[in-house]
mmCIF file of C-alpha atoms in Angstrom:
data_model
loop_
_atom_site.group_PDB
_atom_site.id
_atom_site.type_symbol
_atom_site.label_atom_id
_atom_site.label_comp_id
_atom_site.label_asym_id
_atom_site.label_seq_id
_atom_site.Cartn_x
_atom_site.Cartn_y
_atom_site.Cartn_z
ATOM 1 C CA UNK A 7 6.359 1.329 14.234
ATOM 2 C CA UNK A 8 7.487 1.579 10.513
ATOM 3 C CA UNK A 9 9.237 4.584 9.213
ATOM 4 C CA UNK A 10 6.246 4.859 6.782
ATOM 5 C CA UNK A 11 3.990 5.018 9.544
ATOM 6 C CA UNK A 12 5.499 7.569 12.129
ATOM 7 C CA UNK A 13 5.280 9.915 9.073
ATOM 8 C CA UNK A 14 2.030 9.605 8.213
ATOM 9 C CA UNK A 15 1.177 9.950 11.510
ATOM 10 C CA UNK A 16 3.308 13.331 11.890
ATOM 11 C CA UNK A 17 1.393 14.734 8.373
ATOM 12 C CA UNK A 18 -1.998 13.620 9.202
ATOM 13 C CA UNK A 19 -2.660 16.044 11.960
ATOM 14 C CA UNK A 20 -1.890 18.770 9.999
ATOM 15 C CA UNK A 21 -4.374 17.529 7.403
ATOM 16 C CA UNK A 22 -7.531 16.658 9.530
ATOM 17 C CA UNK A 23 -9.599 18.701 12.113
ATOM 18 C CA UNK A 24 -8.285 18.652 15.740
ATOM 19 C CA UNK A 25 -11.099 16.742 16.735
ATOM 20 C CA UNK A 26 -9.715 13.605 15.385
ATOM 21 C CA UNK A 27 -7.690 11.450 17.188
ATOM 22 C CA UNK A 28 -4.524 10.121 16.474
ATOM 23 C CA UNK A 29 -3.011 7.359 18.423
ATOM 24 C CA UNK A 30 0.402 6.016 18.052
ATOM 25 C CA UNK A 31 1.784 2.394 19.369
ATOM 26 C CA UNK A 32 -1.986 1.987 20.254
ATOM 27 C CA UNK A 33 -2.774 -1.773 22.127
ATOM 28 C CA UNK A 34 -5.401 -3.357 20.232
ATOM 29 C CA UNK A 35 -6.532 -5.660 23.455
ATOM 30 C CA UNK A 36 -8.571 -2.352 24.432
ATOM 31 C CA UNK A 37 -10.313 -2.382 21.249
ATOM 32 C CA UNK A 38 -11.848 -6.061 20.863
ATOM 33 C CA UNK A 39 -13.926 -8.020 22.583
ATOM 34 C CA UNK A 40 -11.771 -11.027 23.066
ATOM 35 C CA UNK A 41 -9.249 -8.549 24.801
ATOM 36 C CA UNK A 42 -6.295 -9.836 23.372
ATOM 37 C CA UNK A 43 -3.893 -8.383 20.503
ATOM 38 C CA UNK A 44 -0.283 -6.407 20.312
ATOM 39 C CA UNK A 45 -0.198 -2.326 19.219
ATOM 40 C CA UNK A 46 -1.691 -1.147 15.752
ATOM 41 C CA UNK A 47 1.476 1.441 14.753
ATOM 42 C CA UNK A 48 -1.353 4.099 14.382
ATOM 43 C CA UNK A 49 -4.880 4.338 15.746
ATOM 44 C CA UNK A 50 -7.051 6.969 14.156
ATOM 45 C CA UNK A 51 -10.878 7.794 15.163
ATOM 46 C CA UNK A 52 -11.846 10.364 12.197
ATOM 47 C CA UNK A 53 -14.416 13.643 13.229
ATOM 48 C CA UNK A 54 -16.301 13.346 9.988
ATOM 49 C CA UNK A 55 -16.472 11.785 6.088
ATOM 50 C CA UNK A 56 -13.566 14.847 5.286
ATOM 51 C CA UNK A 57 -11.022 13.639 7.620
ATOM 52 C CA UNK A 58 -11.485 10.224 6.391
ATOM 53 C CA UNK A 59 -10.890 10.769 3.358
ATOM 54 C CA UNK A 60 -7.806 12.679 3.842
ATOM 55 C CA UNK A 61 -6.769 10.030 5.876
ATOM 56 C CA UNK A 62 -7.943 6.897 3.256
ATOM 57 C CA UNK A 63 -5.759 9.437 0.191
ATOM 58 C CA UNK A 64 -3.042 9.979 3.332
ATOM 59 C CA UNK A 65 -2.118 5.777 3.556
ATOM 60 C CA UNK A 66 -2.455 5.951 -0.456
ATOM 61 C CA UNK A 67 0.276 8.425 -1.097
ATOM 62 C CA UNK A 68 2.765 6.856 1.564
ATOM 63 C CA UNK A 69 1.661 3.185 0.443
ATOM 64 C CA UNK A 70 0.862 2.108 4.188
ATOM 65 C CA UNK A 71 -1.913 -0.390 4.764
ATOM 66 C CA UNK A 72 -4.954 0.496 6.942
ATOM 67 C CA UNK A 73 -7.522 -1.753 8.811
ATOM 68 C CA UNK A 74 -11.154 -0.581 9.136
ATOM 69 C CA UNK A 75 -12.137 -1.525 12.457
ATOM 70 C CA UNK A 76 -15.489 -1.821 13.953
ATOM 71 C CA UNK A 77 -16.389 -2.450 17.736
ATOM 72 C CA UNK A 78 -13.707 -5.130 17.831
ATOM 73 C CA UNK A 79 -16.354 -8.155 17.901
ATOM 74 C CA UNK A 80 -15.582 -11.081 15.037
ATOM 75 C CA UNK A 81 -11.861 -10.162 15.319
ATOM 76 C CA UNK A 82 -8.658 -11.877 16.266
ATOM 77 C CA UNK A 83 -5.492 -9.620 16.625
ATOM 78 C CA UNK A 84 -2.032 -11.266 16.623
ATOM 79 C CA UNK A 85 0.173 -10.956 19.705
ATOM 80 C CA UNK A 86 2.786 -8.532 17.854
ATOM 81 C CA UNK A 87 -0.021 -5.861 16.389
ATOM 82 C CA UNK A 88 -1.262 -4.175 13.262
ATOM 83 C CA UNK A 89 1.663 -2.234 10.799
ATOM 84 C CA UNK A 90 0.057 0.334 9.473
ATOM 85 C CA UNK A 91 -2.723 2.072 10.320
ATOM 86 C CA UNK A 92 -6.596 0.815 12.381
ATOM 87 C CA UNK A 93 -9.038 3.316 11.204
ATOM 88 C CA UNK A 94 -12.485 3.122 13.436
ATOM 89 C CA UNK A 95 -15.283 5.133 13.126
ATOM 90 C CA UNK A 96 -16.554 5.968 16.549
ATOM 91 C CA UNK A 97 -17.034 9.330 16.773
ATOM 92 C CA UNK A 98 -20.295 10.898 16.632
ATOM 93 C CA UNK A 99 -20.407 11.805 13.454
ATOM 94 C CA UNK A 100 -20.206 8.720 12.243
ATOM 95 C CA UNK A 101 -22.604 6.677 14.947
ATOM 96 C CA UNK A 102 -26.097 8.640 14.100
ATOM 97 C CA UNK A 103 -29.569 6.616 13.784
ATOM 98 C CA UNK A 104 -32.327 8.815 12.384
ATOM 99 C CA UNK A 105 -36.194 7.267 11.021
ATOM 100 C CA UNK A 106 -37.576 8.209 7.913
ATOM 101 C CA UNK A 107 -40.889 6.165 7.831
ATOM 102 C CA UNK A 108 -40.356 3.023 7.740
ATOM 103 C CA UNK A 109 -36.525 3.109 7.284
ATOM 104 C CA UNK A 110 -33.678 3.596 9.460
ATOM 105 C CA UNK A 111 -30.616 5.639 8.538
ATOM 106 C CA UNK A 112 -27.686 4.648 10.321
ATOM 107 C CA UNK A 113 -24.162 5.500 10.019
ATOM 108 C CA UNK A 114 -21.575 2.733 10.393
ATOM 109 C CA UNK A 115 -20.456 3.225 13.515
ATOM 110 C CA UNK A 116 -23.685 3.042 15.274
ATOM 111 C CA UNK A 117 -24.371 -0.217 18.031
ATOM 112 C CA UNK A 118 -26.360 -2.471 16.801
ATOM 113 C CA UNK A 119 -27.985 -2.889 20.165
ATOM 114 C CA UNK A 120 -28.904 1.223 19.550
ATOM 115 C CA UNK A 121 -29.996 0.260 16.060
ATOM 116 C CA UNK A 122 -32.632 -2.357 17.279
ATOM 117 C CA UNK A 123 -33.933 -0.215 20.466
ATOM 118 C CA UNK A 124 -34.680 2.823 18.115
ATOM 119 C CA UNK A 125 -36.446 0.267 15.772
ATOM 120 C CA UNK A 126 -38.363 -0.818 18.805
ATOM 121 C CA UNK A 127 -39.021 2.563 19.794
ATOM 122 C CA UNK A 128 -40.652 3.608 16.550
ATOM 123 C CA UNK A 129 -42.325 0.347 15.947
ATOM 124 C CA UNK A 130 -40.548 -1.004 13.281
ATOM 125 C CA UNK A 131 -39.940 -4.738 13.557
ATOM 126 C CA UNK A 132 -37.550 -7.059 11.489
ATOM 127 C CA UNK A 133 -34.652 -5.337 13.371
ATOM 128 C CA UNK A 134 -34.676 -7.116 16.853
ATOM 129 C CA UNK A 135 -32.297 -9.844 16.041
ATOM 130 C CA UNK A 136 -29.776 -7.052 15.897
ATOM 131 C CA UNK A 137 -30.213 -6.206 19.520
ATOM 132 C CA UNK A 138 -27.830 -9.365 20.819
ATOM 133 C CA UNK A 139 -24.738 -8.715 18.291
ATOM 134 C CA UNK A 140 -21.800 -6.887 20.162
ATOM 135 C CA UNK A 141 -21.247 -4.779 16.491
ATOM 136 C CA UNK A 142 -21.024 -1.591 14.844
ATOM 137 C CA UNK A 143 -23.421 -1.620 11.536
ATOM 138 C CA UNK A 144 -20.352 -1.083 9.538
ATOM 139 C CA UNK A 145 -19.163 -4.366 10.730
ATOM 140 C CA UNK A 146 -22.096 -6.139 10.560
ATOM 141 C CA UNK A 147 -22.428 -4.951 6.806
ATOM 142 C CA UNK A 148 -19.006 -6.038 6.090
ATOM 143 C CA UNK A 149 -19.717 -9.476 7.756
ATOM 144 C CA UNK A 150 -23.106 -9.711 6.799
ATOM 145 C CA UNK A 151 -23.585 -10.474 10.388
ATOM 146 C CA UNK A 152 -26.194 -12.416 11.781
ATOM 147 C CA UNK A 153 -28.366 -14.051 14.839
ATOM 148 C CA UNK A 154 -31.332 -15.957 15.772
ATOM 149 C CA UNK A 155 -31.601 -16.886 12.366
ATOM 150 C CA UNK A 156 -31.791 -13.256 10.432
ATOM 151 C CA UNK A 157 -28.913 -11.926 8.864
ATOM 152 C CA UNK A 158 -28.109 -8.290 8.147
ATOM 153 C CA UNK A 159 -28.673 -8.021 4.616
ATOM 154 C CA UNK A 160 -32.251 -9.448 4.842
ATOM 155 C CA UNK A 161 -32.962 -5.767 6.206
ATOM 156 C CA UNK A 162 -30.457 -3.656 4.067
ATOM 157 C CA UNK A 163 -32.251 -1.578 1.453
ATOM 158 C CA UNK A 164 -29.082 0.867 0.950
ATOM 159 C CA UNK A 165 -25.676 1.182 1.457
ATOM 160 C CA UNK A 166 -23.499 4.292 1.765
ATOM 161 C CA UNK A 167 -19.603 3.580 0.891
ATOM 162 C CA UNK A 168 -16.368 5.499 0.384
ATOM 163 C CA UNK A 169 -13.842 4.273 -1.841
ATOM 164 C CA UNK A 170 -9.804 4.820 -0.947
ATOM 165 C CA UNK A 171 -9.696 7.705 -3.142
ATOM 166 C CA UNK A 172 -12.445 9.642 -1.214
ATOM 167 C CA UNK A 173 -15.208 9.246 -3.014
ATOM 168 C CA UNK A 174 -19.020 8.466 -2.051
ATOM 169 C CA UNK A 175 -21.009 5.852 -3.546
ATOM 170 C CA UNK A 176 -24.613 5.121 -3.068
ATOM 171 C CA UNK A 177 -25.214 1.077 -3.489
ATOM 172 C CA UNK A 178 -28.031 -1.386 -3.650
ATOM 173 C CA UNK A 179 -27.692 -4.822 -2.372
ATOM 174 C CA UNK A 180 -28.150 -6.313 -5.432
ATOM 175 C CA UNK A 181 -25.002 -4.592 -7.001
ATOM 176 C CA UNK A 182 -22.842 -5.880 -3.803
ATOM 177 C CA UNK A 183 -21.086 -9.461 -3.561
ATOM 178 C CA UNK A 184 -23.023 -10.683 -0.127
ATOM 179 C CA UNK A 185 -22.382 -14.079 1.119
ATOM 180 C CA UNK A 186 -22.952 -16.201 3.971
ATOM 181 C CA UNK A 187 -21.053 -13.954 7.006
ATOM 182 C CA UNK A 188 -19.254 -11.464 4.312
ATOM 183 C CA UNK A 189 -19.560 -9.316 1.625
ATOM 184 C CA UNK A 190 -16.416 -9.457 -0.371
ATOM 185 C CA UNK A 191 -17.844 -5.608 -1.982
ATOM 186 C CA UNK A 192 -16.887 -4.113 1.889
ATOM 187 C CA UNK A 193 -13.235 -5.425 0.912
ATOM 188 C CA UNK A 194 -12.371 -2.480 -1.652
ATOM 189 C CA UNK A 195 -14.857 0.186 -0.100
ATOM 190 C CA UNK A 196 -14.930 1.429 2.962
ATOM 191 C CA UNK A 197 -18.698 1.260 4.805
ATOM 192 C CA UNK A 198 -19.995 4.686 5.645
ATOM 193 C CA UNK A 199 -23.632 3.750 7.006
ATOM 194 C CA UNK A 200 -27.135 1.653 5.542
ATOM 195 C CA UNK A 201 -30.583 2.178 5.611
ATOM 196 C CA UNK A 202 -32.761 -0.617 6.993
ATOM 197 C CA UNK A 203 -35.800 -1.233 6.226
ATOM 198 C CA UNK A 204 -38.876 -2.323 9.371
ATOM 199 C CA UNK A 205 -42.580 -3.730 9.264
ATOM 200 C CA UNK A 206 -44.640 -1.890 11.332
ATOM 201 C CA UNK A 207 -45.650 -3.350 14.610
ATOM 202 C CA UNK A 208 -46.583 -2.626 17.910
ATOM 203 C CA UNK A 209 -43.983 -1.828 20.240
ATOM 204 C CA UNK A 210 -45.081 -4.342 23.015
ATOM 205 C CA UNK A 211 -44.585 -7.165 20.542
ATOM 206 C CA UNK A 212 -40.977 -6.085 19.290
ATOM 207 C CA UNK A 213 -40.286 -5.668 23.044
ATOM 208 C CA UNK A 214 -41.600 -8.895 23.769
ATOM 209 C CA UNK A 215 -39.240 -10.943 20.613
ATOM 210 C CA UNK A 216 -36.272 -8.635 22.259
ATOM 211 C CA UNK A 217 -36.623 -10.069 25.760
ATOM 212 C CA UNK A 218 -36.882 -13.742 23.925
ATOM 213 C CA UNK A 219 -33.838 -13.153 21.914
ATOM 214 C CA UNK A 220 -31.705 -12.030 24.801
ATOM 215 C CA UNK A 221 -32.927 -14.495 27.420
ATOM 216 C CA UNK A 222 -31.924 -17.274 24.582
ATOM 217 C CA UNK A 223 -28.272 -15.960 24.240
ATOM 218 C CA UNK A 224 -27.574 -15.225 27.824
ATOM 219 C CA UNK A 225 -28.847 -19.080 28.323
ATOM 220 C CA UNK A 226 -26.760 -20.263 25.607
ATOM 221 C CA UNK A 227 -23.938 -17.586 25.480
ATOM 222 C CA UNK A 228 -20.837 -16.848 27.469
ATOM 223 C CA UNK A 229 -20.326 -13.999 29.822
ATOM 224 C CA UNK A 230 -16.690 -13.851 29.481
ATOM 225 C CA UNK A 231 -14.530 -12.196 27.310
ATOM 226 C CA UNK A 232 -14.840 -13.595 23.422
ATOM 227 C CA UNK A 233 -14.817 -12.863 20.062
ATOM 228 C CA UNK A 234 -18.608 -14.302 18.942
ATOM 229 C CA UNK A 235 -18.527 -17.767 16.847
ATOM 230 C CA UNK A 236 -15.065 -18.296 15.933
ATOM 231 C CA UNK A 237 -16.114 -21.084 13.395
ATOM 232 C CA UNK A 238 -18.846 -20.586 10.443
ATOM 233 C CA UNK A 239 -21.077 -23.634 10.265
ATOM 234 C CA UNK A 240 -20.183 -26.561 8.329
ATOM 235 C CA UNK A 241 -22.566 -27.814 6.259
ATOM 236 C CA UNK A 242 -23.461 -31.105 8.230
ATOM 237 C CA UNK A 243 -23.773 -29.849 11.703
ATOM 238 C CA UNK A 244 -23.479 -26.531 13.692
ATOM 239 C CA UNK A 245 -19.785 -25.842 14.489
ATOM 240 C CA UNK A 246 -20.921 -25.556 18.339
ATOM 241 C CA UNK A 247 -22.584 -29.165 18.272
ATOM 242 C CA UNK A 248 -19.335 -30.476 16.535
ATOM 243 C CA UNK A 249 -17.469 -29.584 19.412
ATOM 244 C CA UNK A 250 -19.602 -30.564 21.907
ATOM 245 C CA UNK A 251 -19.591 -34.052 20.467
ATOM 246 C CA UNK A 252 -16.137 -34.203 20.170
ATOM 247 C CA UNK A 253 -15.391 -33.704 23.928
ATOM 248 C CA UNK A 254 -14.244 -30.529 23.695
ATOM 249 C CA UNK A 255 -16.162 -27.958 25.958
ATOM 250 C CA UNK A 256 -13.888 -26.701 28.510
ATOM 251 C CA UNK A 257 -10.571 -27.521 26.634
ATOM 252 C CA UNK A 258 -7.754 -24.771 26.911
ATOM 253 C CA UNK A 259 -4.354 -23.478 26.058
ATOM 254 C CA UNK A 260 -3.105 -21.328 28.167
ATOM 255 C CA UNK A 261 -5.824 -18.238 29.525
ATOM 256 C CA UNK A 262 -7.828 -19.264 25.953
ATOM 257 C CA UNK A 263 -10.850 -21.911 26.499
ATOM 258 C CA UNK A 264 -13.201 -23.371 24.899
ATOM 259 C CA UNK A 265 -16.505 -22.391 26.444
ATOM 260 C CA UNK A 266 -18.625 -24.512 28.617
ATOM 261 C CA UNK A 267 -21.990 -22.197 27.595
ATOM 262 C CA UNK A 268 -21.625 -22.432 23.986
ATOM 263 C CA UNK A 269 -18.468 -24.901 22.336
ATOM 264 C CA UNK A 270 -18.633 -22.083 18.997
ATOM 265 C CA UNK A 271 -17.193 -19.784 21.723
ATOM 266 C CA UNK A 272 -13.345 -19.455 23.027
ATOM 267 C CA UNK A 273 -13.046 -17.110 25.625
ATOM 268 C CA UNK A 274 -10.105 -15.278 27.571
ATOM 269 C CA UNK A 275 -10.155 -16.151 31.291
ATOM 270 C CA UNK A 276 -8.176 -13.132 31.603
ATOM 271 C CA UNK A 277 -4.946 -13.727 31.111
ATOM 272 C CA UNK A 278 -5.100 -15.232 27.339
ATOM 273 C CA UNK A 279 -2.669 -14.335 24.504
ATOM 274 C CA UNK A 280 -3.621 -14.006 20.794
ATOM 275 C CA UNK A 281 -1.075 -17.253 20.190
ATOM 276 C CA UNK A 282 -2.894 -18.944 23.038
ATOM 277 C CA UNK A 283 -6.446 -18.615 21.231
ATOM 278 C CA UNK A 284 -4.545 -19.765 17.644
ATOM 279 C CA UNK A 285 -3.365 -22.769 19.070
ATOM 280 C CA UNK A 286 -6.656 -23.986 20.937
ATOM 281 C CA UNK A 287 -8.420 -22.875 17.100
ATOM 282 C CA UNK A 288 -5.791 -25.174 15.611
ATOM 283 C CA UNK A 289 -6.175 -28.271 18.193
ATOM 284 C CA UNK A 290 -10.124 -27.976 17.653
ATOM 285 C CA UNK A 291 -9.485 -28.286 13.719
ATOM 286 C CA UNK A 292 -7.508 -30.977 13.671
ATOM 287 C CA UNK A 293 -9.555 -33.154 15.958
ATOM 288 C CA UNK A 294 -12.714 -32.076 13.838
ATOM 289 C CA UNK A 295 -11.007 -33.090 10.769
ATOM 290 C CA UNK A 296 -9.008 -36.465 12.142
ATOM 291 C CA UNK A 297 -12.448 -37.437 13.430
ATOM 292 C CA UNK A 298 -15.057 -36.483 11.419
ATOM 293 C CA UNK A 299 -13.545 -35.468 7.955
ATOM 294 C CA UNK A 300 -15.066 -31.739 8.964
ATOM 295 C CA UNK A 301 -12.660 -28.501 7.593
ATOM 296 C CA UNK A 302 -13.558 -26.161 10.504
ATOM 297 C CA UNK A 303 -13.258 -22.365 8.935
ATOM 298 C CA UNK A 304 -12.752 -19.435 11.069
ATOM 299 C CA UNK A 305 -16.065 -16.761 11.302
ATOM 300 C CA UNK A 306 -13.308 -14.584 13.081
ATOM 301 C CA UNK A 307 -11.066 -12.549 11.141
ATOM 302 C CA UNK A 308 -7.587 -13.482 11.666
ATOM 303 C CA UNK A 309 -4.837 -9.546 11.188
ATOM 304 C CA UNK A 310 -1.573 -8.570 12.074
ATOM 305 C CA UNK A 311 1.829 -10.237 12.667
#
């Protein structure tokens, strides 16, 4: 742990509410899906909007980096952690879904899965695709995350941000940089929550798409241990198909492997390292490039040392 960062973490608890944790030397394996990654120097889950922006000022006044992290999904942490500080919004206060007609306000730390079953439940359909993406909507907003070909910003009317000096801003889609699996906006801001718009529909047939969507991934998708697609889609052919062609299902480096369910997916048989998963990403790019002139990019964000 930097010097920087032990005394941050000694003044932030006597700036926020108790009910906010604080974390020191805190192993990021527990917090991502791959399971794999060395200790953040501070871990903080804030109660409420208040304590996270004491906390955002906090890292501004000692000059120590922070990470917002979601439910750990889409991310790759190095073997030797995170310096600095991993903020994730968890806590109730920060996961609530509530309907207002045909709109859903949800703050970013809410599951996606929870986001798509309340649609359901209030028959509001557009929202189902969300049901199969391991997320947090803050993450998914940041990512512009997307499945079974819907993405999240085809059903964001509003988003809800706070920038690193505390302040609240109310934004429209149009006024945010959204891409294909980003939004380079969520960069300098940090995501408090969205509202999402449905189409009305009857319950049985949002149910019914649900049940299709998930019986599709769990054909298609690894059970094991994995970060989601670790490659965005080239242009000429699905990053999964490349693979495929290329031999490569089933290849591994150390506990990483490339999955036999779905070649877009490495998983951790359990005893994988962060440097294990770079390497096998680095032997599937070169082979896609030597033999196919393709420039795989990483989907997965790549942090720490």
């Amino acid at each position: 742990m930097t010097a920087a960062s032990f005394s941050l973490a000694d003044e932030l608890v006597g700036r926020v509410s108790s009910a906010t944790v604080v974390r020191r030397d805190e192993p990021m394996a527990r917090h991502t899906t791959l399971r794999v990654g060395g200790p953040a120097d501070v871990y903080v889950e804030p109660a409420g909007e208040p304590d996270l922006a004491a906390l955002l000022k906090l890292c501004g006044e000692h000059g120590v980096p922070f990470f917002i992290l979601g439910r750990g999904s889409n991310l790759l942490v190095r073997d030797r952690g995170v310096r600095g500080v991993v903020i994730c919004l968890a806590q109730p206060e920060f996961s609530r879904i509530e309907v207002d007609g045909g709109r859903l306000l949800c703050g970013a730390g809410a599951r996606l899965k929870n986001v798509a079953i309340e649609a359901r439940r209030h028959g509001l359909s557009g929202l189902e695709f969300l049901e199969g993406i391991p997320g947090s909507v803050g993450g998914a907003l940041r990512m512009n995350a997307g499945a079974m070909g819907s993405a999240t910003f085809d059903a964001v009317e509003t988003v809800r941000a706070m920038d690193f000096a505390g302040a609240i801003h109310e934004l429209l889609p149009r006024n945010l940089a959204v891409a294909y699996r980003g939004c380079a906006t969520l960069k300098t801001l940090v995501a408090l929550g969205a509202g999402l718009c449905g189409r009305p529909d009857s319950v049985e047939s949002i149910a019914q798409r649900m049940s299709a969507y998930s019986q599709k991934r769990w054909s298609s998708q690894p059970a094991a241990p994995s970060a989601g697609c670790m490659f965005k889609n080239p242009p000429a052919i699905p990053a999964g198909r490349l693979i495929d062609e290329l031999g490569l299902k089933g290849a591994r480096v150390g506990g990483a492997r490339v999955s036999q369910e779905h070649g877009n997916f490495l998983v951790n048989d359990g005893d994988a390292t962060a440097a294990d998963v770079l390497e096998l990403i680095a032997k599937l790019q070169a082979r896609a490039r030597a033999e196919r002139g393709i420039e795989l990019h990483t989907e997965v964000e790549i942090i720490g040392e």
